[in-house]
PDB file of C-alpha atoms in Angstrom:
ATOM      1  CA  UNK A   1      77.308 -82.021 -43.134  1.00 50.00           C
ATOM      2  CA  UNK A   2      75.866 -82.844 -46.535  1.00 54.00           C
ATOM      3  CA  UNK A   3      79.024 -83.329 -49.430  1.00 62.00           C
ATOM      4  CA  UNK A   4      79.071 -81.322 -52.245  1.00 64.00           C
ATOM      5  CA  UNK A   5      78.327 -84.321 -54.192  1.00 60.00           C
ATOM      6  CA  UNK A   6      74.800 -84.668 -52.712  1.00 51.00           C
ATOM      7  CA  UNK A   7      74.334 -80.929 -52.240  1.00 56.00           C
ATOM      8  CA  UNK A   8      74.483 -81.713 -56.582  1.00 59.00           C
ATOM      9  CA  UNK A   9      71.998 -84.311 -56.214  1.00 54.00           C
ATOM     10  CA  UNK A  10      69.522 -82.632 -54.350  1.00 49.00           C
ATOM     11  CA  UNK A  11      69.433 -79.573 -56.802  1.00 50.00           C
ATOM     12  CA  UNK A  12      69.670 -81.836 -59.686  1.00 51.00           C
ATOM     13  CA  UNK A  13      65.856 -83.562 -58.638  1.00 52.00           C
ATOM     14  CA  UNK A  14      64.648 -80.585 -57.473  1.00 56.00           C
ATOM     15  CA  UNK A  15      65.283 -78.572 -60.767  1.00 54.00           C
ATOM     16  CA  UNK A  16      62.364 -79.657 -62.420  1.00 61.00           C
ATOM     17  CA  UNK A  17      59.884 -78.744 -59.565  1.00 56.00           C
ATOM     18  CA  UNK A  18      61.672 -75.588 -59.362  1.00 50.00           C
ATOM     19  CA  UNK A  19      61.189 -74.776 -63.221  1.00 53.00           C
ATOM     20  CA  UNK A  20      57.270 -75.983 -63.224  1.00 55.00           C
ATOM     21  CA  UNK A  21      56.562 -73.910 -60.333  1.00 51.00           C
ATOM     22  CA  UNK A  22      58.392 -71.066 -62.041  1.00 56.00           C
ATOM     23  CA  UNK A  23      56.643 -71.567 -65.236  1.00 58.00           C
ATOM     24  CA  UNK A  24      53.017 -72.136 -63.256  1.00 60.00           C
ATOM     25  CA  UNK A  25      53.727 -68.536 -61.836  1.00 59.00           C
ATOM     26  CA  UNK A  26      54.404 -67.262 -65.502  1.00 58.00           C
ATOM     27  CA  UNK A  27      51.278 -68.923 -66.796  1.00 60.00           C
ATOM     28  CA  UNK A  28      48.015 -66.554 -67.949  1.00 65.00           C
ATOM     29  CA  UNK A  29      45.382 -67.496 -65.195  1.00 68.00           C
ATOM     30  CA  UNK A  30      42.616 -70.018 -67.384  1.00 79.00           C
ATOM     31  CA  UNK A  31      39.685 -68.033 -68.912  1.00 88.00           C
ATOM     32  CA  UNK A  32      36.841 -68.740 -67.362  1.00 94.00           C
ATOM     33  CA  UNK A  33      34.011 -70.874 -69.054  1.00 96.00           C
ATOM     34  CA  UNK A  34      32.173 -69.370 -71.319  1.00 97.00           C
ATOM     35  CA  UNK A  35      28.061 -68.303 -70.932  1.00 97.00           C
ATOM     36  CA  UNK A  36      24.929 -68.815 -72.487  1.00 98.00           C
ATOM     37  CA  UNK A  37      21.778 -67.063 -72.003  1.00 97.00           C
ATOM     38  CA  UNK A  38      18.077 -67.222 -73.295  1.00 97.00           C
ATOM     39  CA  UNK A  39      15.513 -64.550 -72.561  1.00 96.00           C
ATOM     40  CA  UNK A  40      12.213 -65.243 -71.844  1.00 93.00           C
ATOM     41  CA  UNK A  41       8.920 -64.395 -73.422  1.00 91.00           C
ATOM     42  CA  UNK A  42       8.921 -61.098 -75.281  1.00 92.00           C
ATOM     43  CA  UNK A  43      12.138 -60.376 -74.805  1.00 94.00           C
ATOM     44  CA  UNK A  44      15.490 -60.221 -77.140  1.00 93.00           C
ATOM     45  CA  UNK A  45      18.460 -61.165 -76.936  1.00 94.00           C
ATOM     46  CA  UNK A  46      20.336 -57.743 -76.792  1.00 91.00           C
ATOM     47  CA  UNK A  47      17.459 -55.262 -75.358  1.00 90.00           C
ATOM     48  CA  UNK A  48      19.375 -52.428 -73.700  1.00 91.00           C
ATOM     49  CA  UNK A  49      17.087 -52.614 -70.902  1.00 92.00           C
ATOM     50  CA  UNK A  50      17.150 -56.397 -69.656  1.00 91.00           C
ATOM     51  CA  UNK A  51      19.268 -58.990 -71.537  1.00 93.00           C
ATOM     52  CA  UNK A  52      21.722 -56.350 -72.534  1.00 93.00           C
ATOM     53  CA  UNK A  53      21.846 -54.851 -69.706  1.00 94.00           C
ATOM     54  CA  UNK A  54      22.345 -58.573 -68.211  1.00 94.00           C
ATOM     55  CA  UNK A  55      25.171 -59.448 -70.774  1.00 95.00           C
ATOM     56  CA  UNK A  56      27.186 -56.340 -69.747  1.00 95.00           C
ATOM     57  CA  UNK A  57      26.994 -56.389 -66.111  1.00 95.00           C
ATOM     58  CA  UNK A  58      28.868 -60.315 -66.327  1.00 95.00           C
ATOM     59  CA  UNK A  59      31.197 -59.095 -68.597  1.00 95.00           C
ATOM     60  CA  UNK A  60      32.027 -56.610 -66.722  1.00 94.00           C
ATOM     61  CA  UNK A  61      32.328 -58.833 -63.548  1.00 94.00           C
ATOM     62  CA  UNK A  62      33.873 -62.003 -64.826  1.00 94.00           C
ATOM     63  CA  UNK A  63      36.930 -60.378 -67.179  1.00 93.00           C
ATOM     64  CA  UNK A  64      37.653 -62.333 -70.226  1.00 94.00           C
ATOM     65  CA  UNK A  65      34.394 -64.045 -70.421  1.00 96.00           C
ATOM     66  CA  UNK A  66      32.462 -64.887 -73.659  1.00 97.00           C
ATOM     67  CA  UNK A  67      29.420 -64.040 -73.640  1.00 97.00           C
ATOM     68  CA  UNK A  68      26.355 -65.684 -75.985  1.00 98.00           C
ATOM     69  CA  UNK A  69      23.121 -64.071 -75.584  1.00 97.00           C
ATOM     70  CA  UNK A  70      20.775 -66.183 -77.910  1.00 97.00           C
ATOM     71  CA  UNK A  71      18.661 -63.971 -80.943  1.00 96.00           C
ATOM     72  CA  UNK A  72      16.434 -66.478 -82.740  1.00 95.00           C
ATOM     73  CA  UNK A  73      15.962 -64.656 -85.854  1.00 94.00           C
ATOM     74  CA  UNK A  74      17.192 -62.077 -87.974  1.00 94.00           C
ATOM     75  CA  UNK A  75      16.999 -59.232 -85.905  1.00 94.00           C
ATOM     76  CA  UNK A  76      15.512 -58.078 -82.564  1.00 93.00           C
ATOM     77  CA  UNK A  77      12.037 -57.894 -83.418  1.00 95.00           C
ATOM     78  CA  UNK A  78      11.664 -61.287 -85.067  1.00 96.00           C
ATOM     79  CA  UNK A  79      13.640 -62.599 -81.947  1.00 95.00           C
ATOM     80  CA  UNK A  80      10.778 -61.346 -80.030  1.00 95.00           C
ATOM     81  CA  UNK A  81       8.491 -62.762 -82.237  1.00 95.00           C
ATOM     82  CA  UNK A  82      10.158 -65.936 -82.343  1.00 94.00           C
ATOM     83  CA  UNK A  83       9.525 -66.245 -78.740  1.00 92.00           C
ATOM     84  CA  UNK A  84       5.841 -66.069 -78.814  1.00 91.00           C
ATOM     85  CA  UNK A  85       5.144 -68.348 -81.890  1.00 92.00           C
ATOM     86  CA  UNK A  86       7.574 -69.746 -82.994  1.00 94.00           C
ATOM     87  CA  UNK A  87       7.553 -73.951 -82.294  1.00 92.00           C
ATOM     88  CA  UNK A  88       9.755 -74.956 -79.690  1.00 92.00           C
ATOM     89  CA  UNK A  89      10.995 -78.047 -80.770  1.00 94.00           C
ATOM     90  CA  UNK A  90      12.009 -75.539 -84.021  1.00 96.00           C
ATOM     91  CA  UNK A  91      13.712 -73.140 -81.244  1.00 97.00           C
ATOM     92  CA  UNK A  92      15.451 -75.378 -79.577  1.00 97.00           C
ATOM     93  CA  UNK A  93      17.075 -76.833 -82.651  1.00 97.00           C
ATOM     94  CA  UNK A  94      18.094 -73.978 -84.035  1.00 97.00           C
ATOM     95  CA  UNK A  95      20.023 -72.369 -80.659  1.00 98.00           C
ATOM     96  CA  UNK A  96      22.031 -76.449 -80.930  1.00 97.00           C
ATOM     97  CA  UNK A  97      23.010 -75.563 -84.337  1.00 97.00           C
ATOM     98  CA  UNK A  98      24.277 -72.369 -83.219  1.00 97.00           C
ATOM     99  CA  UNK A  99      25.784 -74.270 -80.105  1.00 98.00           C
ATOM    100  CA  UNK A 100      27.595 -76.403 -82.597  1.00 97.00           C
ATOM    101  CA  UNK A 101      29.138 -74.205 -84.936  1.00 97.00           C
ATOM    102  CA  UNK A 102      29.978 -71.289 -82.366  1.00 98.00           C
ATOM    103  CA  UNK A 103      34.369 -72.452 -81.541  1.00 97.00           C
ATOM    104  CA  UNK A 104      34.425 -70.875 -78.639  1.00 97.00           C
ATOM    105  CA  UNK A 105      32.004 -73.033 -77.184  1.00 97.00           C
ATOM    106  CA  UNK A 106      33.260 -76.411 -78.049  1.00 96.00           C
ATOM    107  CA  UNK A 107      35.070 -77.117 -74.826  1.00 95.00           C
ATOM    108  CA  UNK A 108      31.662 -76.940 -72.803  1.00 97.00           C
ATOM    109  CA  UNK A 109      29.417 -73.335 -71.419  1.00 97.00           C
ATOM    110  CA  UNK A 110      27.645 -72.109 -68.448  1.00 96.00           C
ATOM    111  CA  UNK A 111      23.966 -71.231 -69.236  1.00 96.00           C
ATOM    112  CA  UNK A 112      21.226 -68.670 -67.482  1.00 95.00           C
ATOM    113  CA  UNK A 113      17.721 -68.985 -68.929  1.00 95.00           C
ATOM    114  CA  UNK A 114      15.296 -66.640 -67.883  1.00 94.00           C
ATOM    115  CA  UNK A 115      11.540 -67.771 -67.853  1.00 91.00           C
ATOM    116  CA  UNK A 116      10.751 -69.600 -70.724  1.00 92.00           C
ATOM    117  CA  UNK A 117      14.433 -69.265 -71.870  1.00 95.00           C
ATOM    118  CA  UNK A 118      15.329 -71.800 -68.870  1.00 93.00           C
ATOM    119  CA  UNK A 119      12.877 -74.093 -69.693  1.00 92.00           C
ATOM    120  CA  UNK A 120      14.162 -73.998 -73.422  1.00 95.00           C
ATOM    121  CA  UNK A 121      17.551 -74.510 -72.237  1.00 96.00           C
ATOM    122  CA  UNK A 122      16.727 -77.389 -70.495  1.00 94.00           C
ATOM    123  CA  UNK A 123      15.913 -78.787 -73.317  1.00 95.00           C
ATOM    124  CA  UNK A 124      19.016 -78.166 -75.137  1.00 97.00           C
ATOM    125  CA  UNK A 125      20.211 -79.574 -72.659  1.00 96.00           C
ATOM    126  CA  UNK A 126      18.966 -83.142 -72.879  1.00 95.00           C
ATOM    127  CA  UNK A 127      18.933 -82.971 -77.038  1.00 96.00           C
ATOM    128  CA  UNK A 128      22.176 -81.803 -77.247  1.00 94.00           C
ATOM    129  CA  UNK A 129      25.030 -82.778 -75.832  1.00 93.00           C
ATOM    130  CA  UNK A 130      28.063 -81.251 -77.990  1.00 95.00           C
ATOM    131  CA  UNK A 131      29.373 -78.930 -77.141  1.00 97.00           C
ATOM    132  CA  UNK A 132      28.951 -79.690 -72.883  1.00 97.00           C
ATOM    133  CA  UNK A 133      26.384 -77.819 -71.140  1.00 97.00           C
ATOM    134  CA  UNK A 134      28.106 -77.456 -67.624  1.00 96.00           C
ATOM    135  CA  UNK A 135      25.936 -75.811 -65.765  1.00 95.00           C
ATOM    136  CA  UNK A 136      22.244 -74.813 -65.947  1.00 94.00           C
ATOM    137  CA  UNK A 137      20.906 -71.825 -63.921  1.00 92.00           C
ATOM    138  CA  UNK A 138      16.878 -71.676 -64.427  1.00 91.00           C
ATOM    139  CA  UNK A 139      15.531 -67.843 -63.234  1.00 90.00           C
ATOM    140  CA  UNK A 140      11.741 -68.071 -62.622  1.00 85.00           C
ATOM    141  CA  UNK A 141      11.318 -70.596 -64.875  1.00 77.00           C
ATOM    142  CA  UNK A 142       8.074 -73.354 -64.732  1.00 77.00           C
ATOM    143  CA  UNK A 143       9.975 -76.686 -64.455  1.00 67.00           C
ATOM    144  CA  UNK A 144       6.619 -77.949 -62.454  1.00 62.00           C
ATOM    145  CA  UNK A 145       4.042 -76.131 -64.972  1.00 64.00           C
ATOM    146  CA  UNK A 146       1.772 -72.955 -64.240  1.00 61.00           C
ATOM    147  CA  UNK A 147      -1.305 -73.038 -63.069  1.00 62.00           C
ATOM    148  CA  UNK A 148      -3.915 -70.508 -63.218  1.00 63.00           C
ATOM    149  CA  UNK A 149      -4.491 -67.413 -64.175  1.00 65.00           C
ATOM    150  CA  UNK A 150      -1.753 -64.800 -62.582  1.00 66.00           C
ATOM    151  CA  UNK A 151      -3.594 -61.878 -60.452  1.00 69.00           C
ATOM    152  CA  UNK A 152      -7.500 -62.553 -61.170  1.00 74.00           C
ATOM    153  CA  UNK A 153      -9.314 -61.231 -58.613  1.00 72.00           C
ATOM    154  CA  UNK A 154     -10.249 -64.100 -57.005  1.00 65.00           C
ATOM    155  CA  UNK A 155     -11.918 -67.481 -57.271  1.00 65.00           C
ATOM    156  CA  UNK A 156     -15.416 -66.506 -57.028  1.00 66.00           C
ATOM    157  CA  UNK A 157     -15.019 -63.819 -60.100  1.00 74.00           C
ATOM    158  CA  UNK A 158     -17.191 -65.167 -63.105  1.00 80.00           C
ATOM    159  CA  UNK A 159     -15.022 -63.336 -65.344  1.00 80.00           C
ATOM    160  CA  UNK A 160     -11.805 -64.858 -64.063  1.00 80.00           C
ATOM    161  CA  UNK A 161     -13.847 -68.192 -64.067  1.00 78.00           C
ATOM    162  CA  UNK A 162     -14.637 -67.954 -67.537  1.00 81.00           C
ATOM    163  CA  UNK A 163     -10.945 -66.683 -68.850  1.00 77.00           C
ATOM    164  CA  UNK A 164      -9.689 -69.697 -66.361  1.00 77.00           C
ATOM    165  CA  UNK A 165     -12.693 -72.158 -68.747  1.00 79.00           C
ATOM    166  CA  UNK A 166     -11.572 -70.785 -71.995  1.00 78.00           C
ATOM    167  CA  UNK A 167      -7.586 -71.249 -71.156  1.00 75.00           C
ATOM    168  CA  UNK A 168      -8.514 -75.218 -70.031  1.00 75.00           C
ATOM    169  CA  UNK A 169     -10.500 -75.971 -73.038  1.00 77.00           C
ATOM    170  CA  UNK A 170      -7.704 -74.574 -75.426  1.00 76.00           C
ATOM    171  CA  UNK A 171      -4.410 -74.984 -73.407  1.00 73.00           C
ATOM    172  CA  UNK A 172      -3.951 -78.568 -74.949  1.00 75.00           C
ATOM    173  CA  UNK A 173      -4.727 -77.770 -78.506  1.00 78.00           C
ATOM    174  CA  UNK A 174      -2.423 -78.769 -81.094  1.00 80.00           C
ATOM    175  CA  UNK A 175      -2.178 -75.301 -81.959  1.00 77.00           C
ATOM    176  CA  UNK A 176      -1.450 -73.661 -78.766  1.00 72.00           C
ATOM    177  CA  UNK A 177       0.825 -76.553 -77.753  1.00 72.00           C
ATOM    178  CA  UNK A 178       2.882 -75.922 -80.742  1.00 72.00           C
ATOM    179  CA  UNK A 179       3.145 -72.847 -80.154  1.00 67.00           C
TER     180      UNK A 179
END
């Protein structure tokens, strides 16, 4: 039978572990990483009827979570703008500044790009590294390019052959690249 002595002992070195896991039980439950998302072409940021819609439905599901849907530009309407004209490389280095500055970020984010907002990401991605991208989720984006011309009636049209010319000659203008 154990003496009282090393009954003492024994309670004495398992105190602390008794008081952690005590105080682990106690503890709020971590947050969980915050998000990022881009929309795609023609989209904003915070239409009610996709990335709105989008920005609720994870709130909703992951409680506490902070949620950034990117607007680049003033308002709605320039966002969607933005997204068909503005530069890229300009694009992309405005969503790091806002990366950069936002504190609730700092510790590293989750991002979702849809379309061309994945590609984009990507991109923030590899030019800027603070604060942490985690985790990248690309939804229908082109990481291996597009080719084509979506839904033309076929390859033997002459009208779809002659949008399918045009879009060659000028897909690798400075302009259009730039844009």
């Amino acid at each position: 039978m154990a003496s009282s002595c090393s009954r003492r002992l024994l309670a004495a070195a398992l105190l602390p572990w008794c008081c952690a896991a005590w105080a682990l039980g106690h503890l709020d439950p971590p947050s969980p990483p915050p998000l990022v998302i881009w929309h795609g072409m023609g989209d904003s940021c915070c239409n009610p009827m996709s990335m709105g819609v989008i920005k609720k439905m994870v709130e909703k599901e992951i409680p506490g979570i902070y949620v950034l849907s990117l607007e680049i530009g003033k308002n709605m309407m320039e966002d969607v703008e933005n997204s068909f004209f503005l530069n890229v490389n300009v694009q992309v280095n405005m969503v790091c500044q806002i990366l950069e500055k936002d504190p609730k970020l700092q510790q590293g984010y989750n991002a979702i790009g849809f379309s061309q907002g994945g590609q984009f990401l990507r991109a923030v991605a590899q030019r800027c590294p603070t604060p942490p991208m985690m985790t990248l989720i690309s939804v229908g984006g082109q990481h291996q390019g597009v080719f084509g011309l979506p839904r033309c009636p076929g390859e033997s049209s002459h009208i779809c052959d002659f949008i399918r010319k045009s879009l060659n000659a000028g897909a690798y203008s400075k302009l259009v690249q730039e844009r």
